[in-house]
CSV table of C-alpha atoms and ligand atoms in Angstrom, one decimal:
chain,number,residue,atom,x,y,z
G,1,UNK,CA,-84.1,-48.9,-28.5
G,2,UNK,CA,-85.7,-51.8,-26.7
G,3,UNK,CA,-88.6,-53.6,-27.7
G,4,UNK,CA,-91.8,-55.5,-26.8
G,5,UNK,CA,-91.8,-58.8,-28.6
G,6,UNK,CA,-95.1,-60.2,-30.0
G,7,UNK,CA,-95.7,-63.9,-29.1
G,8,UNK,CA,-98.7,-66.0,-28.3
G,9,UNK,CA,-98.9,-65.6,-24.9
G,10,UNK,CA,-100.6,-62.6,-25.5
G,11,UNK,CA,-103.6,-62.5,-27.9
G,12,UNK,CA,-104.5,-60.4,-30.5
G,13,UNK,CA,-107.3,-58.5,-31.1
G,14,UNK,CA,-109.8,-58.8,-33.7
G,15,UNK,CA,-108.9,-55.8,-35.5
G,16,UNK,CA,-105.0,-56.7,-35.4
G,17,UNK,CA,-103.9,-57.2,-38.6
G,18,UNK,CA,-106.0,-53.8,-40.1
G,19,UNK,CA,-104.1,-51.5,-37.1
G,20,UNK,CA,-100.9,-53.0,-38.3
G,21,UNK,CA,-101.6,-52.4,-41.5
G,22,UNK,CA,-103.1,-49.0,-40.7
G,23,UNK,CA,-99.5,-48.0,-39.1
G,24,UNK,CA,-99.9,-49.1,-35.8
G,25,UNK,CA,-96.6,-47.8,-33.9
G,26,UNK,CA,-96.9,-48.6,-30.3
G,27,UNK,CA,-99.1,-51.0,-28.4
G,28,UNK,CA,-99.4,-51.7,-24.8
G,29,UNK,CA,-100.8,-54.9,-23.6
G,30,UNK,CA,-104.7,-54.9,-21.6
G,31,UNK,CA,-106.3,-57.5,-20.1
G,32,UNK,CA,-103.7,-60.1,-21.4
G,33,UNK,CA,-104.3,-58.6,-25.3
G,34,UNK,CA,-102.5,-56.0,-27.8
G,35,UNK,CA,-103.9,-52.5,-27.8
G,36,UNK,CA,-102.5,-50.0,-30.1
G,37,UNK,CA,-101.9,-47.0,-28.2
G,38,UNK,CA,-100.0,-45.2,-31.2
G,39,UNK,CA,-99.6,-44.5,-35.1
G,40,UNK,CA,-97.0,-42.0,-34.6
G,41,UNK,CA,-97.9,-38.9,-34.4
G,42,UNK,CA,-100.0,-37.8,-31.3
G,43,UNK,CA,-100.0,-33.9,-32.5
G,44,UNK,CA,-102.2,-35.5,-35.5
G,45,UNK,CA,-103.9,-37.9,-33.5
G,46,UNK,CA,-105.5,-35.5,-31.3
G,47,UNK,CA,-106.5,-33.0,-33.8
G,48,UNK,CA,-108.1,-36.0,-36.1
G,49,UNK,CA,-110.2,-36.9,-32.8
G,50,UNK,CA,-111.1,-33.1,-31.6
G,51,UNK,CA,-111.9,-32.0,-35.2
G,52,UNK,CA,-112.8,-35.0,-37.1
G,53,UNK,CA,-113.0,-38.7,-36.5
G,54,UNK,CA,-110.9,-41.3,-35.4
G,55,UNK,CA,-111.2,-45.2,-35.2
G,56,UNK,CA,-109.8,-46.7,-32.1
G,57,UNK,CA,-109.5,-50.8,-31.7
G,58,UNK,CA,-110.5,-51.1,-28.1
G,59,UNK,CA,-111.2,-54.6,-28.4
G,60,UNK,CA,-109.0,-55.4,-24.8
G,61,UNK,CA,-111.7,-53.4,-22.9
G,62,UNK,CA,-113.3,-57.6,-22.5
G,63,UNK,CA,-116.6,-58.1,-21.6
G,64,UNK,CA,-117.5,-60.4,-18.3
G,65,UNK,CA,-120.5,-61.8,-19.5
G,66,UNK,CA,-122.8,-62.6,-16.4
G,67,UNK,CA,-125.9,-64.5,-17.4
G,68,UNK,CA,-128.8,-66.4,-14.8
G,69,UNK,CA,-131.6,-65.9,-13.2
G,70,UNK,CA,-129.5,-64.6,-10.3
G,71,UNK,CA,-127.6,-62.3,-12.6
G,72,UNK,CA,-128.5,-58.7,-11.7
G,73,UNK,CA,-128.4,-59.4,-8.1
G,74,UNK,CA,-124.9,-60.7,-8.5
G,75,UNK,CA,-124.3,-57.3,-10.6
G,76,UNK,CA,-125.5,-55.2,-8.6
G,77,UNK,CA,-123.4,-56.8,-5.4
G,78,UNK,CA,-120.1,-56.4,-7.1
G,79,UNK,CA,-121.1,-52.7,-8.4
G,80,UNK,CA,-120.3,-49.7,-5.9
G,81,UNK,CA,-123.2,-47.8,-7.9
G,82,UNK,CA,-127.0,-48.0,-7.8
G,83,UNK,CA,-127.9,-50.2,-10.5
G,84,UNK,CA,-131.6,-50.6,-9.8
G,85,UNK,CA,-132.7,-48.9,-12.9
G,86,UNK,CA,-130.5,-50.5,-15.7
G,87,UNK,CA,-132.4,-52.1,-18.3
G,88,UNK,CA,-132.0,-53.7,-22.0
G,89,UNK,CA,-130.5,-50.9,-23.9
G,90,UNK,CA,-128.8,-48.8,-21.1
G,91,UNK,CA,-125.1,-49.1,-20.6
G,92,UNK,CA,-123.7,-47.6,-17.0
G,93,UNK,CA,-120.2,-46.4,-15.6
G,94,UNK,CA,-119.9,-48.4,-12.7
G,95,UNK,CA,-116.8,-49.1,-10.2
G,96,UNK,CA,-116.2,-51.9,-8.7
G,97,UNK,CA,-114.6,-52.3,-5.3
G,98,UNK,CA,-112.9,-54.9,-3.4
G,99,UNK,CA,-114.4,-55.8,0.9
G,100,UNK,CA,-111.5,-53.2,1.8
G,101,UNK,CA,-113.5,-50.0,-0.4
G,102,UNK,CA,-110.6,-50.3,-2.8
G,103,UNK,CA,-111.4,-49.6,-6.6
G,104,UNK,CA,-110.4,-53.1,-8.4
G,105,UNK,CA,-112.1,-52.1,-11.9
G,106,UNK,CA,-114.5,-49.1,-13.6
G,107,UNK,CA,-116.3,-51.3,-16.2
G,108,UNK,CA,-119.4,-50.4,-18.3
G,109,UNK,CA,-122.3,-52.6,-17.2
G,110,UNK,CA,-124.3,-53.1,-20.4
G,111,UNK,CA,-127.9,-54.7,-19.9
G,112,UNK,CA,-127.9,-56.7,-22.8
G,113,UNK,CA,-131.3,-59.0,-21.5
G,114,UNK,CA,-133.0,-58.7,-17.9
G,115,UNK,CA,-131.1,-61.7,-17.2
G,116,UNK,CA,-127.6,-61.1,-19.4
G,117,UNK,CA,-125.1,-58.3,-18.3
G,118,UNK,CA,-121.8,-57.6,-19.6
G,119,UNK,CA,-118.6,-55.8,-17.7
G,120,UNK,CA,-116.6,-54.2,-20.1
G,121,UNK,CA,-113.8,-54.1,-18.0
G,122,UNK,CA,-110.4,-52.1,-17.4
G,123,UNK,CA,-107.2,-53.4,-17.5
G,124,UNK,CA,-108.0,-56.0,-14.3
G,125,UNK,CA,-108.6,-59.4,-13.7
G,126,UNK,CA,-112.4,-59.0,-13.4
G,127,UNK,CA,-113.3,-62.9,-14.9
G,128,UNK,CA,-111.7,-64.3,-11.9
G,129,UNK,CA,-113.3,-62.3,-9.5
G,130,UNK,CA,-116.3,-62.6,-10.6
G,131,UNK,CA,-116.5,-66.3,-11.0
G,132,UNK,CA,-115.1,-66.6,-7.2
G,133,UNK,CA,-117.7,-63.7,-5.5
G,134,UNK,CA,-120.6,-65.8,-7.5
G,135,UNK,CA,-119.4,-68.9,-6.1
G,136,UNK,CA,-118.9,-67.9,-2.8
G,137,UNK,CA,-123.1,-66.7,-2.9
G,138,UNK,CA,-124.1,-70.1,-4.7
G,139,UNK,CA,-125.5,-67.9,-7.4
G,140,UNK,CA,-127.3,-69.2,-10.3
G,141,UNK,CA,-125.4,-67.5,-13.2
G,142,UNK,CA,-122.6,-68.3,-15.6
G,143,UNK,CA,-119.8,-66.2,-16.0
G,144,UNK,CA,-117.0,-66.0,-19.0
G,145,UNK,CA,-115.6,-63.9,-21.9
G,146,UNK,CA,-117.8,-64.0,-25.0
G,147,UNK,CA,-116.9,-63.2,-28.0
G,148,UNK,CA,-117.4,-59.8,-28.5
G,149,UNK,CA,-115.2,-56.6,-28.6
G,150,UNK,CA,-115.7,-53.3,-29.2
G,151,UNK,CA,-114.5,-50.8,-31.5
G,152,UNK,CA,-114.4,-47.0,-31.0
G,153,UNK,CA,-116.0,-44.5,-33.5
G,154,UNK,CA,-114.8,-41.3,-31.7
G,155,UNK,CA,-114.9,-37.7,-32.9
G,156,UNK,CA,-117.4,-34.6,-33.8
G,157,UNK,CA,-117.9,-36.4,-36.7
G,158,UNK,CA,-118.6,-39.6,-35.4
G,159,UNK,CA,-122.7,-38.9,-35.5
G,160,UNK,CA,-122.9,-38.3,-39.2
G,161,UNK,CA,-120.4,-41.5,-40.1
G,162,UNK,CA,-122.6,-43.5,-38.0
G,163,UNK,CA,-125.8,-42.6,-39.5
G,164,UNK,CA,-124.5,-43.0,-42.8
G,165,UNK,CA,-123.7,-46.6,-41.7
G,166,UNK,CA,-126.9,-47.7,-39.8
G,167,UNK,CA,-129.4,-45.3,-40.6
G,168,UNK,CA,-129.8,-42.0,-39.3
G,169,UNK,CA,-133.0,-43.2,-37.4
G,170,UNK,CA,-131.1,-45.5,-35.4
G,171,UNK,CA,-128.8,-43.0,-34.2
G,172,UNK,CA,-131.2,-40.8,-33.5
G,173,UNK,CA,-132.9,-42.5,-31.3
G,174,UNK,CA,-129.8,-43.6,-29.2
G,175,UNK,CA,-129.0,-41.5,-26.1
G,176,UNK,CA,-125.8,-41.2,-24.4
G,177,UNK,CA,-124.6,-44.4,-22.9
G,178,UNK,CA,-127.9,-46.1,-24.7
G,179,UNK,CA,-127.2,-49.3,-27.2
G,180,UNK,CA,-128.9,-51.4,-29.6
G,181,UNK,CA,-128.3,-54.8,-31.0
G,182,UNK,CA,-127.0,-53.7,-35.1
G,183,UNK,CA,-125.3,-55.0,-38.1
G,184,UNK,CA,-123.6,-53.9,-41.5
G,185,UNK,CA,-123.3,-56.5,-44.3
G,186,UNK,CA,-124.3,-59.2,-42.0
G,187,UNK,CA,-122.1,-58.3,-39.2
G,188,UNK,CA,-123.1,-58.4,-35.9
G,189,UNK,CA,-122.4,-56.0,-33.1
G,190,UNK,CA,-124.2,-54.1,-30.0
G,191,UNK,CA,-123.8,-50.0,-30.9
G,192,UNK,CA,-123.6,-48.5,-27.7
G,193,UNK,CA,-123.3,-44.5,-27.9
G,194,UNK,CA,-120.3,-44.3,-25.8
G,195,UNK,CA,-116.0,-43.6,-25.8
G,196,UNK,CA,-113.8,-42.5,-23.6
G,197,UNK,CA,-113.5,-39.2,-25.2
G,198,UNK,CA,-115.8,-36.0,-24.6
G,199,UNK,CA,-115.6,-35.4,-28.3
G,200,UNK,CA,-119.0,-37.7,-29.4
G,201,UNK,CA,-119.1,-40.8,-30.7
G,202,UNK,CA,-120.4,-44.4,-30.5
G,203,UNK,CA,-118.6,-48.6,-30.0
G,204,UNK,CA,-120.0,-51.0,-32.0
G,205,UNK,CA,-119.0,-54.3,-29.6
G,206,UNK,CA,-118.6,-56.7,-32.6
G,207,UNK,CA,-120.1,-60.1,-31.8
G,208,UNK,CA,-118.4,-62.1,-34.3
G,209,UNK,CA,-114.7,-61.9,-34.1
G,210,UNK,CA,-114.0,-64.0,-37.1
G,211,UNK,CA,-114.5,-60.5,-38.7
G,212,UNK,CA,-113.1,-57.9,-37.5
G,213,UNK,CA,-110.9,-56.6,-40.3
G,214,UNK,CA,-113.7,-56.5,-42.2
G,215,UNK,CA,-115.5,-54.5,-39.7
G,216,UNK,CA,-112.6,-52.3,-39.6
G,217,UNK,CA,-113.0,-51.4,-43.5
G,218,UNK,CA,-116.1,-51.1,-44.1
G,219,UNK,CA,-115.8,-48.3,-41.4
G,220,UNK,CA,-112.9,-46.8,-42.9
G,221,UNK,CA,-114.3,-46.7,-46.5
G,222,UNK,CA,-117.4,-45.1,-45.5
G,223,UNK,CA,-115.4,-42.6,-43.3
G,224,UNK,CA,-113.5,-41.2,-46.2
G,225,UNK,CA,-115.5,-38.9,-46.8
G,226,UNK,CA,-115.4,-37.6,-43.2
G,227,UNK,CA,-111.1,-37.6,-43.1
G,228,UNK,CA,-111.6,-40.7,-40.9
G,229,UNK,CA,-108.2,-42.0,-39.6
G,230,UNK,CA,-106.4,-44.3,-37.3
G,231,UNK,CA,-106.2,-43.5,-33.6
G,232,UNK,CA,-106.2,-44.8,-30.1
G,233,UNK,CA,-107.3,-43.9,-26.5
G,234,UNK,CA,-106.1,-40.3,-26.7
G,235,UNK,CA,-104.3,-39.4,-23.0
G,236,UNK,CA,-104.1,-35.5,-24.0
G,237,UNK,CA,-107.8,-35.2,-24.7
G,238,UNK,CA,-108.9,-37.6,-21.8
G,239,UNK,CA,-106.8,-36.0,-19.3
G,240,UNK,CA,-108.5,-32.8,-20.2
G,241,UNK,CA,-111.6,-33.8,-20.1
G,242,UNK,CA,-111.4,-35.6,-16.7
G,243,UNK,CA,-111.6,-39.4,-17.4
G,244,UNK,CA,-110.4,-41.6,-15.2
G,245,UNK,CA,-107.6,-44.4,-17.0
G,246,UNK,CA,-107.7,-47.1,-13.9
G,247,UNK,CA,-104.2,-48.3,-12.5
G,248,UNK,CA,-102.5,-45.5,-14.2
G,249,UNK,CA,-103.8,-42.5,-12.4
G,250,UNK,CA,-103.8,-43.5,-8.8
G,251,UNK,CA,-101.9,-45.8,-6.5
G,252,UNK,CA,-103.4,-49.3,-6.5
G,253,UNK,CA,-105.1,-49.3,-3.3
G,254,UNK,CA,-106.7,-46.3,-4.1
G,255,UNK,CA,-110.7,-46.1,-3.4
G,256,UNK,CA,-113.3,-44.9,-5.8
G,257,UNK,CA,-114.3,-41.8,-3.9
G,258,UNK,CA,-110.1,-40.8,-3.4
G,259,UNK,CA,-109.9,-40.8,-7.6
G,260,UNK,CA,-113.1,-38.6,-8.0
G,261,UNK,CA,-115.6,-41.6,-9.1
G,262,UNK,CA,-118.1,-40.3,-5.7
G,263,UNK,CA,-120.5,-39.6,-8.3
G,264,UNK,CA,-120.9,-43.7,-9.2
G,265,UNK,CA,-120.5,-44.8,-5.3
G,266,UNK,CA,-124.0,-44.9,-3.8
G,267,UNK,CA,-123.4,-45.0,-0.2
G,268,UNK,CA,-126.9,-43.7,1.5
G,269,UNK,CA,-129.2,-46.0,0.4
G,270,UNK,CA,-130.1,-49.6,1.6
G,271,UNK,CA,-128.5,-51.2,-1.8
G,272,UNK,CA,-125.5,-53.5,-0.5
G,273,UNK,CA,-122.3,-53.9,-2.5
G,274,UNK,CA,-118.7,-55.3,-1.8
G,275,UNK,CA,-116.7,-52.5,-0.2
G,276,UNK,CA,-119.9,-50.3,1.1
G,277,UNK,CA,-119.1,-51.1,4.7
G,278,UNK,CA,-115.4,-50.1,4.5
G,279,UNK,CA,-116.4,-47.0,2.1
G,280,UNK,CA,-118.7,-46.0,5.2
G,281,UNK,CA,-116.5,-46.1,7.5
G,282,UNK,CA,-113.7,-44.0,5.6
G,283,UNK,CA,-116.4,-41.1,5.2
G,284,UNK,CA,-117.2,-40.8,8.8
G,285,UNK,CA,-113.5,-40.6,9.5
G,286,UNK,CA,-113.5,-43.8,11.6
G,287,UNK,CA,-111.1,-46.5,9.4
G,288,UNK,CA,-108.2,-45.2,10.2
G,289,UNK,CA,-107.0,-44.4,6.5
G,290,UNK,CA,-105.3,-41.7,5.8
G,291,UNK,CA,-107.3,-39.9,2.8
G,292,UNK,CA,-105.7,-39.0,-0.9
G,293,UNK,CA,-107.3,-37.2,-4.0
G,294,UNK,CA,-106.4,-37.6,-7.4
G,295,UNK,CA,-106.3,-34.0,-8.1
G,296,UNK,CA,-105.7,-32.0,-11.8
G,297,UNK,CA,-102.3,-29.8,-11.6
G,298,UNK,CA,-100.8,-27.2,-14.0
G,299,UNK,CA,-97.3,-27.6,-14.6
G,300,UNK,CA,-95.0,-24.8,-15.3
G,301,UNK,CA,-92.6,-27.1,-17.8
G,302,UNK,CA,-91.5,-28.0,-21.1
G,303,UNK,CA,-94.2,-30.1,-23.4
G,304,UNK,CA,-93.5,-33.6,-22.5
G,305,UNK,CA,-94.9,-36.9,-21.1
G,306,UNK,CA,-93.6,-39.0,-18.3
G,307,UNK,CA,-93.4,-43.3,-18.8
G,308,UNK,CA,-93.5,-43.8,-14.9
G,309,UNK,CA,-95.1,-41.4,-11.8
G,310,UNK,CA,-92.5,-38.7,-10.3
G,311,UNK,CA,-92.1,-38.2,-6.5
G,312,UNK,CA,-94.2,-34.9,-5.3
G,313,UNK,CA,-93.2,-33.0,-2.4
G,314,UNK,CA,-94.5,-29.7,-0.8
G,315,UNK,CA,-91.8,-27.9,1.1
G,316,UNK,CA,-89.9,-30.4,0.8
G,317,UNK,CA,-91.8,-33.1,2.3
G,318,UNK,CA,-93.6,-35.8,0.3
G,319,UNK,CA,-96.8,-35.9,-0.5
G,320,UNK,CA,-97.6,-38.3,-3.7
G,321,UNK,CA,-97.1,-38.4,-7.1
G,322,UNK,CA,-97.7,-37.1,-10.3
G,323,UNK,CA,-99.2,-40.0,-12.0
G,324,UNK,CA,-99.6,-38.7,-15.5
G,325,UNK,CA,-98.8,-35.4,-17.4
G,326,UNK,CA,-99.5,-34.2,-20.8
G,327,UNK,CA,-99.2,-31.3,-23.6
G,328,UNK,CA,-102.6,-29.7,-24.0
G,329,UNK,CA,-103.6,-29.0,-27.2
G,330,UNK,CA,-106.8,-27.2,-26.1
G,331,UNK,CA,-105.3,-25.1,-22.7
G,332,UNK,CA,-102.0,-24.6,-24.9
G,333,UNK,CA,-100.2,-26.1,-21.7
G,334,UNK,CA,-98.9,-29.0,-19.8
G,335,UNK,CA,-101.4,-30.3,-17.4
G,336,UNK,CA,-101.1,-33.4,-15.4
G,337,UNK,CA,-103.0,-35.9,-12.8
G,338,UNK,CA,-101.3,-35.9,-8.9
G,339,UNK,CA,-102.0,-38.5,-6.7
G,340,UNK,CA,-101.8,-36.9,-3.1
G,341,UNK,CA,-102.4,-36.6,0.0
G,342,UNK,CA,-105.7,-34.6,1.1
G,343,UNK,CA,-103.8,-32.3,3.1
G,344,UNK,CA,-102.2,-31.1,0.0
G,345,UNK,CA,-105.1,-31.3,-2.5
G,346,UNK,CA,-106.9,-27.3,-2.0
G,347,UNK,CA,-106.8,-25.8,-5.1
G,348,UNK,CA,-103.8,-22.9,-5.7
G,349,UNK,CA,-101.3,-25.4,-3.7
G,350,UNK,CA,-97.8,-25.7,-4.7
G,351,UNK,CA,-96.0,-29.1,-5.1
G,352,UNK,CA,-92.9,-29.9,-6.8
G,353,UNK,CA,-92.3,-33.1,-9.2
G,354,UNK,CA,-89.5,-34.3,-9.1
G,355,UNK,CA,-88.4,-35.4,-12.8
G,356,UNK,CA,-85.4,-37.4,-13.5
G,357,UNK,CA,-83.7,-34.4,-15.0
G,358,UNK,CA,-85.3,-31.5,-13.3
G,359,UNK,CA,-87.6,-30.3,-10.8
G,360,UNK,CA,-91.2,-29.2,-11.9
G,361,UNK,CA,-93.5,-26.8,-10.4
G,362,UNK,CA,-97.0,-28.3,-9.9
G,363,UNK,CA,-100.2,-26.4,-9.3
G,364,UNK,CA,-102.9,-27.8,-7.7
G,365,UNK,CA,-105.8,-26.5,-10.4
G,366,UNK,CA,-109.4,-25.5,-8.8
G,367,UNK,CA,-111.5,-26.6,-11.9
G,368,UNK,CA,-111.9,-29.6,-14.1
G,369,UNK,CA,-109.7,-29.1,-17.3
G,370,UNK,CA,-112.8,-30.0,-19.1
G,371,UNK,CA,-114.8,-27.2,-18.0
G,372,UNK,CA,-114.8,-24.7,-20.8
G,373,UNK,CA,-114.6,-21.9,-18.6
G,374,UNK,CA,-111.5,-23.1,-17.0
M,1,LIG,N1,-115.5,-48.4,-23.3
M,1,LIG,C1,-115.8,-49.7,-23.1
M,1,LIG,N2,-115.2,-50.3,-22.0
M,1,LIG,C2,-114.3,-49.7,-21.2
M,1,LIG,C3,-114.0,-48.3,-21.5
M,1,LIG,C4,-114.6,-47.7,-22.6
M,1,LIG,N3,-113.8,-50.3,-20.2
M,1,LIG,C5,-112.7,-49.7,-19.5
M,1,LIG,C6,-112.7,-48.2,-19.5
M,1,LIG,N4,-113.1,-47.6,-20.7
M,1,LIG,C7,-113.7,-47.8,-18.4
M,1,LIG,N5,-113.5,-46.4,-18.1
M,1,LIG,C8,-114.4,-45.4,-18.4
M,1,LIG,C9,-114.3,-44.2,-17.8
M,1,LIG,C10,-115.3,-43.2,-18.1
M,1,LIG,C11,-116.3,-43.5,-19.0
M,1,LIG,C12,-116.3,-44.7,-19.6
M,1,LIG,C13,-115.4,-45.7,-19.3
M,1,LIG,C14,-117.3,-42.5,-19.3
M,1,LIG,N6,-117.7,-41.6,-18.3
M,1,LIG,C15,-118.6,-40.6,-18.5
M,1,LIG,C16,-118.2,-39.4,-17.6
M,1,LIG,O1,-117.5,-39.7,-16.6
M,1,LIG,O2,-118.7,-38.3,-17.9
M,1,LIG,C17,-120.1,-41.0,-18.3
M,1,LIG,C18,-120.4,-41.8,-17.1
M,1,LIG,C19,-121.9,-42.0,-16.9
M,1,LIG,O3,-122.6,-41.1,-17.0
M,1,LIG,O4,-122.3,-43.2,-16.6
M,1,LIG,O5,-117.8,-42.4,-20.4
M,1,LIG,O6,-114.4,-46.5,-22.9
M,1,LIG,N7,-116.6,-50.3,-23.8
């Protein structure tokens, strides 16, 4: 079996040497670092996350730090969603777009000061954009990487691990997608109560990475107790509860609103944003685009997982593909993410993937997977 080969060109995260030690079987590479993305077993993997807790190094989700007087301007120009409210302590979901309305990144804006923002970015080359857009405005900021990378605290039993860490008062107090500047044993970090899972949990964006493994087992002694255990970004259980993994679900001149992120686009107010004009226009019909949806299917098909999107077709004529598809754990079937044309994106329609072995029948589903009624 082939193999990726680890060299310098490609950095390592903080927490590298504890997921190596912890097992780590698979990693991919993010925003030019290692990111486990396996120990293994996925069957155990899930269930540690959905009934337990799980620690995830996540520390290639970079931060853009944007700092200046002209900082939340600049901010709130590259962000497709109203940021008018953010303030210290308040993290938000926000896509960015390029001037053609196409979906270049989803980062988490973090506030850390009025005048200090961080992007913690998606696999994209955010740093670069950033530093160009700003210069192009004459802005008054400074852009670059800090040092600072978050690790993942994910699971039902997440809260009680983190309280027993910091303080149940501290946790407490923190809403969802709220943060707080924190340490344990003299090591810094930002604990933000966020993950992409929908089973709970917190990232504690270390500040130091000198001491990461550290970080790592401090974390793990204390979550003993719990059944903590090794994990990563989990595809079954984010696929089923609808988040979005940028430049894997969608074609890459996709727009926000065509992969479901409408909630995050503010487009009828006077805020003004890269991409607004050309997001405008595709609404009202008149830029010409023809329109796609990244749309949840039900496959009738054997539990497995494809490593590159198949051709869809609906009576025979193409229509997209089907980006991503899963075993669920939860629905006790294989779901997946489709990447098609509106035409065929009503719920109950009937496209067929085309594997490299066999043909698969592909439902277009009607609800969120996430949705407990479903
Ligand atoms: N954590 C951090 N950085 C990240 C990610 C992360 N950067 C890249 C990637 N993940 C960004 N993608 C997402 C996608 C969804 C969410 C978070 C990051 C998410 N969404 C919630 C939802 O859709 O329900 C809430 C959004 C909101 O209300 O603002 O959590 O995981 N550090």
């Amino acid at each position: 079996m082939s193999q990726i080969g680890f060299g310098s060109r490609i950095r390592k995260s903080p927490f590298f040497d504890s997921t190596i030690e912890a097992g780590a079987a698979a990693f991919t590479i993010y925003n030019r670092m290692y990111m486990p993305v396996s120990y293994g077993n996925p069957d155990a993997e899930y269930e540690l996350l959905t009934t337990a807790v799980a620690l995830w190094d996540v520390a290639a989700e970079r931060q853009v730090e944007i700092v200046g007087p002209d900082a939340k301007a600049l901010v709130q120009y590259l962000s497709a969603r109203n940021l008018e409210s953010i303030k210290p302590g308040v993290a938000r979901y926000a896509p960015l777009c390029d001037h053609n309305g196409v979906l270049i990144n989803d980062p988490i804006v973090v506030c850390v000061n009025p005048d200090r923002y961080w992007l913690s970015i998606a696999d994209s080359d955010v740093l670069l954009w950033v530093r160009a857009v700003a210069g192009e405005r004459g802005d008054n900021v400074d852009v670059f990487e800090p040092d600072v990378s978050p690790l993942a605290i994910q699971g039902p039993l997440a809260e009680q691990l983190m309280a027993d860490l910091v303080g149940p008062e501290m946790v407490a107090g923190l809403g969802f997608f709220k943060h707080c500047f924190a340490e344990i044993q003299g090591i810094p970090f930002v604990l933000c109560r966020s993950g992409w899972s929908k089973q709970g949990g917190f990232e504690l964006f270390l500040t130091d990475g000198t001491r990461g493994n550290e970080l790592w087992s401090i974390v793990m002694d204390a979550g003993e107790k719990y059944g903590i255990g090794p994990g990563t970004p989990n595809q079954q259980e984010r696929i089923e509860s609808g988040l979005l993994s940028y430049g894997s679900d969608h074609l890459r001149d996709a727009t926000p609103l065509e992969v479901g992120l409408g909630a995050f686009v503010s487009l009828d107010n006077d805020i003004d944003f890269i991409g607004k004009a050309a997001l405008l226009a595709d609404r009202s019909g008149q830029s010409g685009r023809r329109p796609r949806r990244l749309v949840n299917v039900d496959i009738n098909g054997p539990a497995i997982s494809n490593t590159h999107p198949w051709p869809l077709t609906r009576g025979g004529v193409p229509v997209g593909e089907l980006r991503n598809m899963v075993w669920s754990p939860r629905l006790q079937r294989s779901i997946g993410l489709a990447f098609v044309d509106a035409v065929a994106a009503e719920p109950g329609t009937v496209l067929s993937a085309q594997a490299e072995w066999q043909t698969l029948e592909a439902v277009v589903s009607g609800q969120p997977f996430g949705d407990p009624r479903a």
